[in-house]
Amino acid sequence: MNISTLARIVFVVLLVFVAAHGFHLRAQTQPPPAAPPPSCATRPENRQFDFWVGEWDVKNPQGQLAGTNSVQLILGDCVVFENWTGTRGANGKSFNIYNAVTRKWQQTWVDNGGNVLELAGDYRDNQMRLTGETLAPGGAKMLHRLTYTKITADHIRQLWEQSADGGKTWTNAFDGAYFRRK
């Protein structure tokens, strides 16, 4: 074996050693893969408003159809998404999510009249209770209180109350009886 062949063999062995050693070092210094965030689907708090999920006919206290509501779980079952269609042309959508940081449910409602309502609250005693405030024309505060009561798996009541006097008195803005479509 001549020196030239020996030099080539040593060079190849060194390249293989450095390459293998270098890859080994990179593998050791690379951080472990991050754990996926906890799924909303597995947290009990995120399932508290699932009783509202479904296809609904909504009637007013006189028994007349007020509208229909399609309520779905979206975004990995983290968001309860409402699609309201009223019989008088009012349409709206709401996004409802349990905020693990504040430990409150949040609802953001928007409609085709340009209205926005942001509410927060919690689930207790078989009811989802959400409150918020808006400014009425002229700048006065209007308080809002929405209560969703599960009566049976196929019947829910949604009561929306408003107060223009800081909560001393309340009036019904909407009282809807939800009946699950079969």
Tab-separated table of N, CA and C in Angstrom:
chain	number	residue	atom	x	y	z
A	1	MET	N	0.861	-1.151	0.000
A	1	MET	CA	0.000	0.000	0.000
A	1	MET	C	0.920	1.230	0.000
A	2	ASN	N	0.610	2.138	-0.875
A	2	ASN	CA	1.457	3.327	-0.927
A	2	ASN	C	0.886	4.406	-0.014
A	3	ILE	N	1.631	5.462	0.144
A	3	ILE	CA	1.266	6.540	1.074
A	3	ILE	C	0.002	7.251	0.596
A	4	SER	N	-0.152	7.381	-0.658
A	4	SER	CA	-1.316	8.040	-1.219
A	4	SER	C	-2.591	7.272	-0.878
A	5	THR	N	-2.595	5.946	-1.016
A	5	THR	CA	-3.751	5.118	-0.693
A	5	THR	C	-4.014	5.162	0.803
A	6	LEU	N	-2.964	5.065	1.612
A	6	LEU	CA	-3.094	5.124	3.069
A	6	LEU	C	-3.673	6.468	3.490
A	7	ALA	N	-3.233	7.533	2.894
A	7	ALA	CA	-3.730	8.869	3.222
A	7	ALA	C	-5.217	8.976	2.896
A	8	ARG	N	-5.627	8.410	1.756
A	8	ARG	CA	-7.038	8.438	1.375
A	8	ARG	C	-7.881	7.648	2.377
A	9	ILE	N	-7.411	6.484	2.813
A	9	ILE	CA	-8.145	5.662	3.777
A	9	ILE	C	-8.273	6.402	5.102
A	10	VAL	N	-7.187	6.989	5.577
A	10	VAL	CA	-7.218	7.745	6.825
A	10	VAL	C	-8.175	8.925	6.688
A	11	PHE	N	-8.133	9.607	5.558
A	11	PHE	CA	-9.008	10.754	5.313
A	11	PHE	C	-10.481	10.325	5.342
A	12	VAL	N	-10.834	9.227	4.692
A	12	VAL	CA	-12.210	8.731	4.671
A	12	VAL	C	-12.651	8.326	6.070
A	13	VAL	N	-11.769	7.622	6.816
A	13	VAL	CA	-12.097	7.219	8.186
A	13	VAL	C	-12.347	8.455	9.045
A	14	LEU	N	-11.501	9.476	8.905
A	14	LEU	CA	-11.678	10.717	9.668
A	14	LEU	C	-12.994	11.396	9.303
A	15	LEU	N	-13.336	11.448	8.036
A	15	LEU	CA	-14.600	12.052	7.610
A	15	LEU	C	-15.787	11.316	8.221
A	16	VAL	N	-15.747	10.007	8.163
A	16	VAL	CA	-16.830	9.201	8.732
A	16	VAL	C	-16.912	9.442	10.238
A	17	PHE	N	-15.786	9.452	10.925
A	17	PHE	CA	-15.760	9.687	12.368
A	17	PHE	C	-16.311	11.064	12.718
A	18	VAL	N	-15.862	12.101	12.009
A	18	VAL	CA	-16.314	13.466	12.303
A	18	VAL	C	-17.803	13.592	12.006
A	19	ALA	N	-18.227	13.043	10.890
A	19	ALA	CA	-19.647	13.122	10.547
A	19	ALA	C	-20.499	12.424	11.606
A	20	ALA	N	-20.102	11.227	11.980
A	20	ALA	CA	-20.859	10.477	12.991
A	20	ALA	C	-20.811	11.185	14.332
A	21	HIS	N	-19.635	11.674	14.707
A	21	HIS	CA	-19.490	12.364	15.985
A	21	HIS	C	-20.275	13.670	15.991
A	22	GLY	N	-20.244	14.391	14.881
A	22	GLY	CA	-20.985	15.652	14.775
A	22	GLY	C	-22.483	15.442	14.868
A	23	PHE	N	-23.017	14.443	14.174
A	23	PHE	CA	-24.446	14.154	14.242
A	23	PHE	C	-24.833	13.748	15.652
A	24	HIS	N	-23.959	12.999	16.291
A	24	HIS	CA	-24.223	12.568	17.659
A	24	HIS	C	-24.301	13.778	18.591
A	25	LEU	N	-23.375	14.727	18.424
A	25	LEU	CA	-23.398	15.915	19.267
A	25	LEU	C	-24.662	16.741	19.024
A	26	ARG	N	-25.074	16.906	17.771
A	26	ARG	CA	-26.278	17.674	17.482
A	26	ARG	C	-27.509	17.012	18.085
A	27	ALA	N	-27.560	15.708	18.029
A	27	ALA	CA	-28.706	14.992	18.599
A	27	ALA	C	-28.772	15.196	20.101
A	28	GLN	N	-27.609	15.275	20.767
A	28	GLN	CA	-27.606	15.461	22.221
A	28	GLN	C	-27.988	16.879	22.605
A	29	THR	N	-27.666	17.867	21.804
A	29	THR	CA	-27.936	19.250	22.174
A	29	THR	C	-29.307	19.723	21.715
A	30	GLN	N	-29.999	18.971	20.888
A	30	GLN	CA	-31.317	19.349	20.413
A	30	GLN	C	-32.327	19.170	21.546
A	31	PRO	N	-33.194	20.179	21.788
A	31	PRO	CA	-34.175	20.025	22.877
A	31	PRO	C	-35.190	18.945	22.525
A	32	PRO	N	-35.743	18.309	23.543
A	32	PRO	CA	-36.769	17.290	23.271
A	32	PRO	C	-37.997	17.958	22.652
A	33	PRO	N	-38.759	17.224	21.876
A	33	PRO	CA	-39.956	17.827	21.275
A	33	PRO	C	-40.913	18.293	22.366
A	34	ALA	N	-41.557	19.433	22.109
A	34	ALA	CA	-42.504	19.988	23.080
A	34	ALA	C	-43.739	19.103	23.164
A	35	ALA	N	-44.263	18.968	24.367
A	35	ALA	CA	-45.488	18.200	24.562
A	35	ALA	C	-46.648	18.994	23.961
A	36	PRO	N	-47.591	18.320	23.343
A	36	PRO	CA	-48.736	19.050	22.790
A	36	PRO	C	-49.532	19.688	23.926
A	37	PRO	N	-50.174	20.830	23.645
A	37	PRO	CA	-50.982	21.452	24.701
A	37	PRO	C	-52.135	20.543	25.081
A	38	PRO	N	-52.620	20.662	26.316
A	38	PRO	CA	-53.746	19.822	26.722
A	38	PRO	C	-54.948	20.099	25.815
A	39	SER	N	-55.644	19.077	25.453
A	39	SER	CA	-56.778	19.209	24.550
A	39	SER	C	-58.000	19.731	25.302
A	40	CYS	N	-58.694	20.664	24.670
A	40	CYS	CA	-59.942	21.151	25.252
A	40	CYS	C	-60.955	20.019	25.385
A	41	ALA	N	-60.840	19.049	24.495
A	41	ALA	CA	-61.804	17.947	24.497
A	41	ALA	C	-61.736	17.110	25.764
A	42	THR	N	-60.619	17.156	26.480
A	42	THR	CA	-60.471	16.304	27.658
A	42	THR	C	-60.674	17.031	28.978
A	43	ARG	N	-60.810	18.352	28.941
A	43	ARG	CA	-61.000	19.094	30.195
A	43	ARG	C	-62.484	19.193	30.542
A	44	PRO	N	-62.874	18.801	31.730
A	44	PRO	CA	-64.299	18.816	32.092
A	44	PRO	C	-64.942	20.197	31.970
A	45	GLU	N	-64.192	21.254	32.285
A	45	GLU	CA	-64.750	22.604	32.218
A	45	GLU	C	-65.201	22.933	30.795
A	46	ASN	N	-64.443	22.466	29.810
A	46	ASN	CA	-64.780	22.755	28.419
A	46	ASN	C	-66.033	22.024	27.954
A	47	ARG	N	-66.490	21.063	28.694
A	47	ARG	CA	-67.669	20.288	28.308
A	47	ARG	C	-68.952	20.807	28.970
A	48	GLN	N	-68.858	21.839	29.817
A	48	GLN	CA	-70.018	22.316	30.572
A	48	GLN	C	-71.139	22.889	29.704
A	49	PHE	N	-70.796	23.434	28.543
A	49	PHE	CA	-71.805	24.067	27.700
A	49	PHE	C	-72.235	23.159	26.546
A	50	ASP	N	-71.785	21.910	26.559
A	50	ASP	CA	-72.135	20.972	25.493
A	50	ASP	C	-73.634	20.691	25.423
A	51	PHE	N	-74.369	20.930	26.505
A	51	PHE	CA	-75.813	20.681	26.472
A	51	PHE	C	-76.513	21.558	25.444
A	52	TRP	N	-75.860	22.644	25.014
A	52	TRP	CA	-76.443	23.568	24.039
A	52	TRP	C	-76.155	23.134	22.601
A	53	VAL	N	-75.222	22.235	22.412
A	53	VAL	CA	-74.830	21.806	21.071
A	53	VAL	C	-75.978	21.023	20.433
A	54	GLY	N	-76.319	21.402	19.203
A	54	GLY	CA	-77.368	20.693	18.479
A	54	GLY	C	-78.115	21.608	17.530
A	55	GLU	N	-79.170	21.059	16.960
A	55	GLU	CA	-80.050	21.790	16.042
A	55	GLU	C	-81.355	22.068	16.787
A	56	TRP	N	-81.745	23.340	16.832
A	56	TRP	CA	-82.849	23.753	17.691
A	56	TRP	C	-83.900	24.581	16.951
A	57	ASP	N	-85.158	24.386	17.334
A	57	ASP	CA	-86.242	25.316	17.039
A	57	ASP	C	-86.452	26.096	18.328
A	58	VAL	N	-86.550	27.412	18.201
A	58	VAL	CA	-86.654	28.269	19.380
A	58	VAL	C	-87.991	28.997	19.338
A	59	LYS	N	-88.729	28.882	20.432
A	59	LYS	CA	-90.058	29.492	20.506
A	59	LYS	C	-90.098	30.555	21.592
A	60	ASN	N	-90.945	31.563	21.376
A	60	ASN	CA	-91.140	32.613	22.379
A	60	ASN	C	-92.136	32.115	23.435
A	61	PRO	N	-92.369	32.901	24.490
A	61	PRO	CA	-93.285	32.444	25.553
A	61	PRO	C	-94.716	32.167	25.077
A	62	GLN	N	-95.104	32.744	23.941
A	62	GLN	CA	-96.442	32.487	23.401
A	62	GLN	C	-96.474	31.207	22.551
A	63	GLY	N	-95.334	30.525	22.409
A	63	GLY	CA	-95.269	29.284	21.652
A	63	GLY	C	-95.026	29.470	20.164
A	64	GLN	N	-94.774	30.708	19.745
A	64	GLN	CA	-94.519	30.987	18.331
A	64	GLN	C	-93.034	30.806	18.030
A	65	LEU	N	-92.749	30.351	16.803
A	65	LEU	CA	-91.361	30.173	16.401
A	65	LEU	C	-90.661	31.530	16.347
A	66	ALA	N	-89.591	31.677	17.112
A	66	ALA	CA	-88.788	32.911	17.118
A	66	ALA	C	-87.593	32.780	16.191
A	67	GLY	N	-87.161	31.544	15.953
A	67	GLY	CA	-86.015	31.321	15.080
A	67	GLY	C	-85.487	29.913	15.217
A	68	THR	N	-84.373	29.695	14.548
A	68	THR	CA	-83.688	28.407	14.649
A	68	THR	C	-82.247	28.671	15.052
A	69	ASN	N	-81.654	27.682	15.673
A	69	ASN	CA	-80.279	27.828	16.123
A	69	ASN	C	-79.533	26.528	15.851
A	70	SER	N	-78.400	26.667	15.211
A	70	SER	CA	-77.504	25.541	14.984
A	70	SER	C	-76.262	25.804	15.819
A	71	VAL	N	-76.029	24.964	16.801
A	71	VAL	CA	-74.917	25.158	17.735
A	71	VAL	C	-73.967	23.977	17.587
A	72	GLN	N	-72.706	24.280	17.284
A	72	GLN	CA	-71.729	23.240	16.951
A	72	GLN	C	-70.462	23.396	17.769
A	73	LEU	N	-69.764	22.294	17.936
A	73	LEU	CA	-68.409	22.325	18.487
A	73	LEU	C	-67.440	22.483	17.329
A	74	ILE	N	-66.516	23.452	17.445
A	74	ILE	CA	-65.517	23.680	16.403
A	74	ILE	C	-64.143	23.852	17.048
A	75	LEU	N	-63.123	23.930	16.221
A	75	LEU	CA	-61.744	24.170	16.649
A	75	LEU	C	-61.307	23.180	17.725
A	76	GLY	N	-61.329	21.906	17.352
A	76	GLY	CA	-60.884	20.862	18.271
A	76	GLY	C	-61.799	20.690	19.466
A	77	ASP	N	-63.072	20.986	19.293
A	77	ASP	CA	-64.086	20.917	20.361
A	77	ASP	C	-63.818	21.914	21.479
A	78	CYS	N	-63.062	22.978	21.188
A	78	CYS	CA	-62.778	24.016	22.182
A	78	CYS	C	-63.817	25.129	22.177
A	79	VAL	N	-64.485	25.332	21.048
A	79	VAL	CA	-65.395	26.464	20.885
A	79	VAL	C	-66.801	25.954	20.610
A	80	VAL	N	-67.768	26.510	21.346
A	80	VAL	CA	-69.178	26.276	21.079
A	80	VAL	C	-69.621	27.430	20.175
A	81	PHE	N	-69.960	27.096	18.941
A	81	PHE	CA	-70.247	28.090	17.904
A	81	PHE	C	-71.737	28.109	17.600
A	82	GLU	N	-72.358	29.265	17.764
A	82	GLU	CA	-73.794	29.435	17.567
A	82	GLU	C	-74.079	30.121	16.233
A	83	ASN	N	-75.087	29.613	15.531
A	83	ASN	CA	-75.577	30.205	14.284
A	83	ASN	C	-77.072	30.453	14.432
A	84	TRP	N	-77.449	31.679	14.783
A	84	TRP	CA	-78.847	32.035	15.021
A	84	TRP	C	-79.468	32.598	13.753
A	85	THR	N	-80.689	32.137	13.445
A	85	THR	CA	-81.482	32.691	12.355
A	85	THR	C	-82.854	33.013	12.921
A	86	GLY	N	-83.150	34.306	13.050
A	86	GLY	CA	-84.433	34.729	13.596
A	86	GLY	C	-85.506	34.784	12.525
A	87	THR	N	-86.760	34.665	12.928
A	87	THR	CA	-87.871	34.692	11.974
A	87	THR	C	-88.129	36.103	11.448
A	88	ARG	N	-87.610	37.119	12.113
A	88	ARG	CA	-87.824	38.508	11.682
A	88	ARG	C	-86.613	39.097	10.964
A	89	GLY	N	-85.699	38.229	10.510
A	89	GLY	CA	-84.560	38.705	9.730
A	89	GLY	C	-83.288	38.959	10.508
A	90	ALA	N	-83.342	38.860	11.821
A	90	ALA	CA	-82.133	39.043	12.626
A	90	ALA	C	-81.325	37.744	12.609
A	91	ASN	N	-80.073	37.862	12.267
A	91	ASN	CA	-79.172	36.710	12.255
A	91	ASN	C	-77.940	37.060	13.070
A	92	GLY	N	-77.394	36.064	13.753
A	92	GLY	CA	-76.204	36.327	14.557
A	92	GLY	C	-75.406	35.070	14.802
A	93	LYS	N	-74.221	35.296	15.323
A	93	LYS	CA	-73.314	34.197	15.646
A	93	LYS	C	-72.645	34.513	16.971
A	94	SER	N	-72.356	33.450	17.710
A	94	SER	CA	-71.579	33.650	18.931
A	94	SER	C	-70.500	32.593	19.022
A	95	PHE	N	-69.402	33.001	19.624
A	95	PHE	CA	-68.282	32.115	19.918
A	95	PHE	C	-68.211	32.009	21.436
A	96	ASN	N	-68.236	30.795	21.948
A	96	ASN	CA	-68.253	30.546	23.383
A	96	ASN	C	-67.094	29.629	23.718
A	97	ILE	N	-66.304	30.020	24.708
A	97	ILE	CA	-65.132	29.225	25.060
A	97	ILE	C	-64.856	29.364	26.550
A	98	TYR	N	-64.376	28.274	27.138
A	98	TYR	CA	-63.925	28.322	28.521
A	98	TYR	C	-62.496	28.847	28.521
A	99	ASN	N	-62.276	29.955	29.220
A	99	ASN	CA	-60.958	30.560	29.317
A	99	ASN	C	-60.262	29.982	30.550
A	100	ALA	N	-59.278	29.125	30.327
A	100	ALA	CA	-58.593	28.445	31.433
A	100	ALA	C	-57.789	29.416	32.293
A	101	VAL	N	-57.422	30.573	31.745
A	101	VAL	CA	-56.660	31.556	32.521
A	101	VAL	C	-57.570	32.272	33.512
A	102	THR	N	-58.723	32.774	33.041
A	102	THR	CA	-59.649	33.490	33.923
A	102	THR	C	-60.595	32.551	34.663
A	103	ARG	N	-60.651	31.296	34.196
A	103	ARG	CA	-61.572	30.295	34.741
A	103	ARG	C	-63.025	30.731	34.615
A	104	LYS	N	-63.309	31.371	33.494
A	104	LYS	CA	-64.657	31.840	33.181
A	104	LYS	C	-65.001	31.441	31.754
A	105	TRP	N	-66.273	31.291	31.495
A	105	TRP	CA	-66.751	31.144	30.136
A	105	TRP	C	-66.845	32.526	29.520
A	106	GLN	N	-66.548	32.616	28.244
A	106	GLN	CA	-66.652	33.874	27.516
A	106	GLN	C	-67.522	33.659	26.296
A	107	GLN	N	-68.384	34.642	26.017
A	107	GLN	CA	-69.191	34.619	24.808
A	107	GLN	C	-69.012	35.946	24.087
A	108	THR	N	-68.763	35.858	22.790
A	108	THR	CA	-68.763	37.047	21.931
A	108	THR	C	-69.853	36.852	20.897
A	109	TRP	N	-70.837	37.744	20.933
A	109	TRP	CA	-71.987	37.696	20.030
A	109	TRP	C	-71.850	38.832	19.023
A	110	VAL	N	-72.128	38.533	17.758
A	110	VAL	CA	-72.198	39.552	16.706
A	110	VAL	C	-73.425	39.254	15.864
A	111	ASP	N	-74.030	40.313	15.290
A	111	ASP	CA	-75.212	40.065	14.467
A	111	ASP	C	-75.242	40.969	13.244
A	112	ASN	N	-76.239	40.735	12.389
A	112	ASN	CA	-76.337	41.480	11.147
A	112	ASN	C	-76.867	42.901	11.338
A	113	GLY	N	-77.102	43.304	12.569
A	113	GLY	CA	-77.462	44.685	12.875
A	113	GLY	C	-76.258	45.496	13.336
A	114	GLY	N	-75.077	44.859	13.310
A	114	GLY	CA	-73.861	45.554	13.742
A	114	GLY	C	-73.653	45.536	15.241
A	115	ASN	N	-74.413	44.730	15.951
A	115	ASN	CA	-74.298	44.669	17.408
A	115	ASN	C	-73.218	43.685	17.833
A	116	VAL	N	-72.545	44.036	18.919
A	116	VAL	CA	-71.529	43.179	19.533
A	116	VAL	C	-71.843	43.121	21.015
A	117	LEU	N	-71.793	41.920	21.560
A	117	LEU	CA	-72.025	41.742	22.992
A	117	LEU	C	-70.975	40.775	23.512
A	118	GLU	N	-70.228	41.220	24.519
A	118	GLU	CA	-69.217	40.361	25.138
A	118	GLU	C	-69.639	40.075	26.564
A	119	LEU	N	-69.672	38.773	26.875
A	119	LEU	CA	-70.162	38.309	28.169
A	119	LEU	C	-69.156	37.359	28.785
A	120	ALA	N	-69.238	37.210	30.086
A	120	ALA	CA	-68.399	36.230	30.789
A	120	ALA	C	-69.199	35.690	31.960
A	121	GLY	N	-68.885	34.465	32.351
A	121	GLY	CA	-69.593	33.888	33.479
A	121	GLY	C	-69.176	32.460	33.736
A	122	ASP	N	-70.081	31.726	34.372
A	122	ASP	CA	-69.745	30.348	34.721
A	122	ASP	C	-70.970	29.456	34.722
A	123	TYR	N	-70.681	28.172	34.872
A	123	TYR	CA	-71.712	27.142	34.892
A	123	TYR	C	-71.872	26.656	36.322
A	124	ARG	N	-73.089	26.717	36.811
A	124	ARG	CA	-73.387	26.163	38.136
A	124	ARG	C	-74.894	25.909	38.230
A	125	ASP	N	-75.238	24.938	39.052
A	125	ASP	CA	-76.651	24.603	39.283
A	125	ASP	C	-77.400	24.347	37.977
A	126	ASN	N	-76.762	23.631	37.038
A	126	ASN	CA	-77.387	23.252	35.775
A	126	ASN	C	-77.700	24.448	34.874
A	127	GLN	N	-76.977	25.562	35.077
A	127	GLN	CA	-77.201	26.765	34.273
A	127	GLN	C	-75.874	27.388	33.857
A	128	MET	N	-75.833	27.894	32.630
A	128	MET	CA	-74.730	28.723	32.176
A	128	MET	C	-75.202	30.161	32.362
A	129	ARG	N	-74.454	30.921	33.159
A	129	ARG	CA	-74.833	32.301	33.476
A	129	ARG	C	-73.728	33.231	32.990
A	130	LEU	N	-74.107	34.147	32.114
A	130	LEU	CA	-73.151	35.065	31.517
A	130	LEU	C	-73.631	36.500	31.703
A	131	THR	N	-72.717	37.404	31.997
A	131	THR	CA	-73.068	38.809	32.161
A	131	THR	C	-72.093	39.678	31.374
A	132	GLY	N	-72.569	40.875	31.035
A	132	GLY	CA	-71.728	41.834	30.329
A	132	GLY	C	-72.408	43.184	30.311
A	133	GLU	N	-71.738	44.137	29.693
A	133	GLU	CA	-72.338	45.463	29.575
A	133	GLU	C	-72.013	46.068	28.227
A	134	THR	N	-72.915	46.920	27.788
A	134	THR	CA	-72.729	47.684	26.564
A	134	THR	C	-73.089	49.131	26.870
A	135	LEU	N	-72.847	49.992	25.916
A	135	LEU	CA	-73.277	51.379	26.029
A	135	LEU	C	-74.516	51.559	25.167
A	136	ALA	N	-75.551	52.112	25.766
A	136	ALA	CA	-76.790	52.398	25.043
A	136	ALA	C	-76.590	53.709	24.271
A	137	PRO	N	-77.473	53.992	23.320
A	137	PRO	CA	-77.388	55.296	22.650
A	137	PRO	C	-77.397	56.415	23.697
A	138	GLY	N	-76.512	57.357	23.554
A	138	GLY	CA	-76.384	58.431	24.539
A	138	GLY	C	-75.318	58.154	25.576
A	139	GLY	N	-74.743	56.944	25.566
A	139	GLY	CA	-73.626	56.630	26.445
A	139	GLY	C	-73.963	55.973	27.768
A	140	ALA	N	-75.246	55.730	28.047
A	140	ALA	CA	-75.616	55.086	29.309
A	140	ALA	C	-75.235	53.611	29.264
A	141	LYS	N	-74.838	53.075	30.408
A	141	LYS	CA	-74.491	51.651	30.494
A	141	LYS	C	-75.740	50.796	30.520
A	142	MET	N	-75.668	49.703	29.746
A	142	MET	CA	-76.733	48.714	29.742
A	142	MET	C	-76.111	47.401	30.205
A	143	LEU	N	-76.661	46.824	31.269
A	143	LEU	CA	-76.187	45.528	31.767
A	143	LEU	C	-76.982	44.411	31.097
A	144	HIS	N	-76.292	43.317	30.847
A	144	HIS	CA	-76.915	42.151	30.209
A	144	HIS	C	-76.657	40.928	31.069
A	145	ARG	N	-77.675	40.087	31.174
A	145	ARG	CA	-77.566	38.844	31.931
A	145	ARG	C	-78.262	37.755	31.121
A	146	LEU	N	-77.470	36.770	30.667
A	146	LEU	CA	-78.021	35.644	29.910
A	146	LEU	C	-77.896	34.383	30.745
A	147	THR	N	-78.980	33.643	30.816
A	147	THR	CA	-78.998	32.388	31.562
A	147	THR	C	-79.529	31.295	30.649
A	148	TYR	N	-78.724	30.258	30.474
A	148	TYR	CA	-79.112	29.083	29.701
A	148	TYR	C	-79.365	27.961	30.701
A	149	THR	N	-80.597	27.479	30.742
A	149	THR	CA	-80.971	26.439	31.687
A	149	THR	C	-81.301	25.156	30.937
A	150	LYS	N	-80.602	24.089	31.293
A	150	LYS	CA	-80.902	22.777	30.708
A	150	LYS	C	-82.084	22.201	31.475
A	151	ILE	N	-83.212	22.090	30.790
A	151	ILE	CA	-84.407	21.523	31.409
A	151	ILE	C	-84.404	20.016	31.222
A	152	THR	N	-84.184	19.575	29.973
A	152	THR	CA	-83.944	18.163	29.653
A	152	THR	C	-82.881	18.151	28.557
A	153	ALA	N	-82.497	16.984	28.102
A	153	ALA	CA	-81.508	16.890	27.025
A	153	ALA	C	-82.032	17.518	25.733
A	154	ASP	N	-83.354	17.620	25.604
A	154	ASP	CA	-83.962	18.141	24.376
A	154	ASP	C	-84.708	19.448	24.574
A	155	HIS	N	-84.535	20.091	25.725
A	155	HIS	CA	-85.262	21.334	26.014
A	155	HIS	C	-84.386	22.238	26.878
A	156	ILE	N	-84.152	23.442	26.381
A	156	ILE	CA	-83.337	24.440	27.079
A	156	ILE	C	-84.102	25.755	27.100
A	157	ARG	N	-83.918	26.524	28.143
A	157	ARG	CA	-84.464	27.883	28.184
A	157	ARG	C	-83.305	28.861	28.168
A	158	GLN	N	-83.414	29.874	27.295
A	158	GLN	CA	-82.452	30.974	27.287
A	158	GLN	C	-83.205	32.234	27.675
A	159	LEU	N	-82.779	32.853	28.770
A	159	LEU	CA	-83.381	34.095	29.230
A	159	LEU	C	-82.322	35.189	29.161
A	160	TRP	N	-82.625	36.246	28.403
A	160	TRP	CA	-81.729	37.393	28.274
A	160	TRP	C	-82.420	38.571	28.936
A	161	GLU	N	-81.794	39.081	29.987
A	161	GLU	CA	-82.342	40.214	30.722
A	161	GLU	C	-81.415	41.413	30.570
A	162	GLN	N	-82.012	42.618	30.663
A	162	GLN	CA	-81.242	43.856	30.566
A	162	GLN	C	-81.623	44.804	31.692
A	163	SER	N	-80.643	45.596	32.104
A	163	SER	CA	-80.886	46.606	33.130
A	163	SER	C	-80.219	47.911	32.703
A	164	ALA	N	-81.006	48.988	32.754
A	164	ALA	CA	-80.487	50.313	32.423
A	164	ALA	C	-80.225	51.132	33.683
A	165	ASP	N	-80.466	50.533	34.867
A	165	ASP	CA	-80.294	51.288	36.114
A	165	ASP	C	-79.281	50.631	37.052
A	166	GLY	N	-78.247	50.067	36.466
A	166	GLY	CA	-77.180	49.482	37.280
A	166	GLY	C	-77.540	48.176	37.954
A	167	GLY	N	-78.587	47.508	37.494
A	167	GLY	CA	-78.969	46.219	38.056
A	167	GLY	C	-80.066	46.285	39.104
A	168	LYS	N	-80.656	47.454	39.326
A	168	LYS	CA	-81.750	47.555	40.299
A	168	LYS	C	-83.001	46.864	39.770
A	169	THR	N	-83.287	47.073	38.489
A	169	THR	CA	-84.431	46.409	37.865
A	169	THR	C	-83.972	45.776	36.548
A	170	TRP	N	-84.670	44.705	36.166
A	170	TRP	CA	-84.314	43.964	34.957
A	170	TRP	C	-85.555	43.765	34.105
A	171	THR	N	-85.369	43.839	32.784
A	171	THR	CA	-86.448	43.541	31.847
A	171	THR	C	-85.995	42.415	30.922
A	172	ASN	N	-86.950	41.652	30.433
A	172	ASN	CA	-86.637	40.556	29.513
A	172	ASN	C	-86.419	41.100	28.106
A	173	ALA	N	-85.256	40.839	27.550
A	173	ALA	CA	-84.974	41.181	26.158
A	173	ALA	C	-85.340	40.009	25.254
A	174	PHE	N	-85.190	38.791	25.773
A	174	PHE	CA	-85.507	37.588	25.006
A	174	PHE	C	-85.730	36.444	25.978
A	175	ASP	N	-86.787	35.690	25.733
A	175	ASP	CA	-87.080	34.496	26.526
A	175	ASP	C	-87.398	33.395	25.532
A	176	GLY	N	-86.432	32.512	25.315
A	176	GLY	CA	-86.594	31.490	24.290
A	176	GLY	C	-86.577	30.085	24.843
A	177	ALA	N	-87.517	29.291	24.365
A	177	ALA	CA	-87.559	27.869	24.710
A	177	ALA	C	-86.988	27.106	23.512
A	178	TYR	N	-85.874	26.428	23.745
A	178	TYR	CA	-85.210	25.656	22.715
A	178	TYR	C	-85.736	24.228	22.733
A	179	PHE	N	-86.113	23.742	21.552
A	179	PHE	CA	-86.548	22.360	21.402
A	179	PHE	C	-85.662	21.700	20.342
A	180	ARG	N	-84.999	20.623	20.757
A	180	ARG	CA	-84.088	19.934	19.840
A	180	ARG	C	-84.865	19.324	18.682
A	181	ARG	N	-84.327	19.556	17.493
A	181	ARG	CA	-84.933	18.950	16.302
A	181	ARG	C	-84.633	17.460	16.291
A	182	LYS	N	-85.615	16.669	15.956
A	182	LYS	CA	-85.449	15.205	15.903
A	182	LYS	C	-85.132	14.763	14.497
